[in-house]
Amino acid sequence: MINGIQLNDPEDHQVYWVDMVDLAANAQDIQVQRGVSNSLYGTSAFGGSVNVITSTQSHKRGISATVGSGSYNTRKTALAMSSGLIQNTYEVYGRFSRVLSDGYRDNSGVDSWSYFLSAVKYGKRSTLKLNLYGGPEKAFAAWDAVHEDELALNHRANPTPGGYKNTIDSFNQPHYELLHSFEINEKLTLDNTLFYIKGDGYYEGLKTNKRLTEFGMQPLTTLDPNFFGADSLNYYETVEAGDEEVLYRDDSGRYTINRSDLVRQKWVDKYQMGWMPRLNWKHSKGDLTIGGEFFTFHSNHWGNVLWSKVSPFGTEPNLEYYGYNAERPTAAMYVHELYRISPKLQLMGDLQLQYKYYKFKHKNIAKFKGALRNEYEVTDFFVNPKLGVNYNATDKINVFGSLSMSSREPADSDYYDAWVGPDDLGARPLFATADTVFSGGVIDYVKWSDPTIDPESVIDYELGFGWHSDRIQFKANAYLMDFRNEIIPYGQVDDDNVPIKGNAEKTIHRGLEFSLNAALAHNLALSANYAVSQNYYKKFVFHTYDANWSTVELDYSGNAIPLFPQQLLNSRLTYSPGPLSISASLQHVGKQYLDNSEDEDRVVNPFTVVNVVLSYRLKLKNRDQAKISFFVNNLLDTQYEASGYYDAWAGARFYYPAAMRNFYMSLQVNI
């Protein structure tokens, strides 16, 4: 979330940080919570939440300029301007930046702009804030994992199909926020948030040896074997007549080509608008909050063929070969009570109701006609109760516990089988019932109902302890998250490098978490957090196919869920004598399995990374007027991979490599 507004895409549930370049520069606070959150931390939160709070008001007038440069030809420029408080009522802030980099991996550069504009009006009993932020980005492909053999030869490898260098993602998603807070009286406060998010863009890539009919084109028949050049028959694999895989010759000497290399763009144009009200009442025994979230979401998807090695006669330029629309409105209401039983004992109760609706329909485009067009509607209604207790044993010690339940609907891609999606001609969605809809005596489309993919649900048990003194804060937490029908990654990706997912009947996530903040000595501070966890299938039978395409059942019950690290450690030691600051951080990520087999040869190896930051502030006239910072990332030059998957068909591991030691320096000047 950003300022409490959901950032996850309502359709695919993903967060695209690449569209939020330089957002952290405008953040005052980042709140992270693992586990089922209460409604105040987001009505759509499931299993955890991250809330980025932007606050750009300093009440001081000024201009700040920043320039930076570093490894991999990385460059950043930024300019920020603040009006300061005007007539004790108004304040305006703006920040613009640009980030350029060639990227660590080959051909993985980025060219991104960022803007953040904010205007505030302060009243005696109210605050009104308008935020506008976003920025267009153009990023070259770095979303493909690399075969382990190729990675061993070149850790910066970034293969692109056919060597196509213009494999890019281009997107722009401006956010508009209107936040209003009104103090009705000393006990009642009303907050309202209105938002509008508009996104459009595409990603482009070369696809090899694709069937022409799937992209809205007819097979090409010719009598001339050299129609496409002297090497055309070497390029197209000759197969027996009737196979219709690539090229064949019939008895009359005609050559028919069914497949081709082509370049395609996949577009999306979408918007989301909503309202989030919240009323808080401070009563004699605590706080009562009533709130909700209501938004509508619409998306329009389509694909274009920009170029094809085989261009059948009559093919339109920039051919549109698929298209579909989706609607996903959501309504949620909640009541949250924090009740003081005694000065030391507090009880939290939270009840949330959610309504989720999803409608999908193919457009009548290219080959997507008649029985190859799909439509479906899905409605979900969830009741999510939460109960918690906090006991302050002393002014330094507290214990707490909670029991929470939550549910979440599948993403759009979950309604199709593992290897296909709505842009694949002939792919059937994962629904049990099909009704053929006719128009004028011919099939118009197929309407599906009764989805076979289920929403996921969880019961979350939490027990914690906290202790603090003047110089030390310590927290410990134990948790058990008991899932039903968790939608989990199987460890592989489909043709578009989207993780393949599905329901697992019963899964368990349990662990221990520790955090520490300590002022060790004068100007020396330590912060650290550590988590150890078990993430495994309690009951999961996976249905797949063997080499002969016979159905196989694999019982993974008891096995670890892929891509969940068994250990996580983050620590930071900071020394700040006067204007100088030296900070060293250490991050350790434990072993991750690549698939469900729990095979020790199919893992992402544990890794530990050390980063160092040095900064120096130059003061003049009792204010910071310049700051020089020097960053060394991966100080020990550790070679590691952050994630990956195992391809059972290729019998090989594929990894996402992380950057080796790199440097960055910046200069910030304030006027």
XYZ file of C-alpha atoms in Angstrom, residues 2 5-7 20 115 130-134 172-179 193-200 269-276 294-298:
40
model
C 0.922 3.650 -0.430
C -4.121 2.635 -0.794
C -3.681 -0.812 -2.303
C -0.745 -0.983 -4.707
C 7.436 3.256 -8.820
C 7.591 12.739 -10.313
C -3.573 16.132 -2.892
C -0.831 13.809 -4.191
C 0.100 13.068 -7.790
C 2.988 10.724 -8.517
C 4.293 8.209 -11.019
C 3.266 4.540 -17.222
C 0.983 4.510 -14.182
C 0.121 7.878 -12.595
C -1.501 7.843 -9.147
C -3.925 10.516 -7.940
C -4.738 10.731 -4.212
C -7.017 13.049 -2.281
C -6.735 12.577 1.495
C -9.428 8.968 0.841
C -10.282 9.169 -2.853
C -7.917 7.690 -5.413
C -7.558 7.106 -9.137
C -4.840 4.966 -10.726
C -4.416 4.881 -14.510
C -1.964 2.573 -16.234
C -1.087 1.746 -19.807
C -4.857 -0.179 -20.574
C -6.442 -0.113 -17.109
C -7.811 2.130 -14.417
C -8.876 1.838 -10.787
C -10.839 4.390 -8.782
C -12.056 4.154 -5.224
C -13.103 5.599 -1.897
C -11.819 4.675 1.580
C -14.860 0.557 -2.319
C -13.305 0.594 -5.768
C -13.953 -0.317 -9.355
C -11.347 -1.713 -11.735
C -11.379 -2.109 -15.517
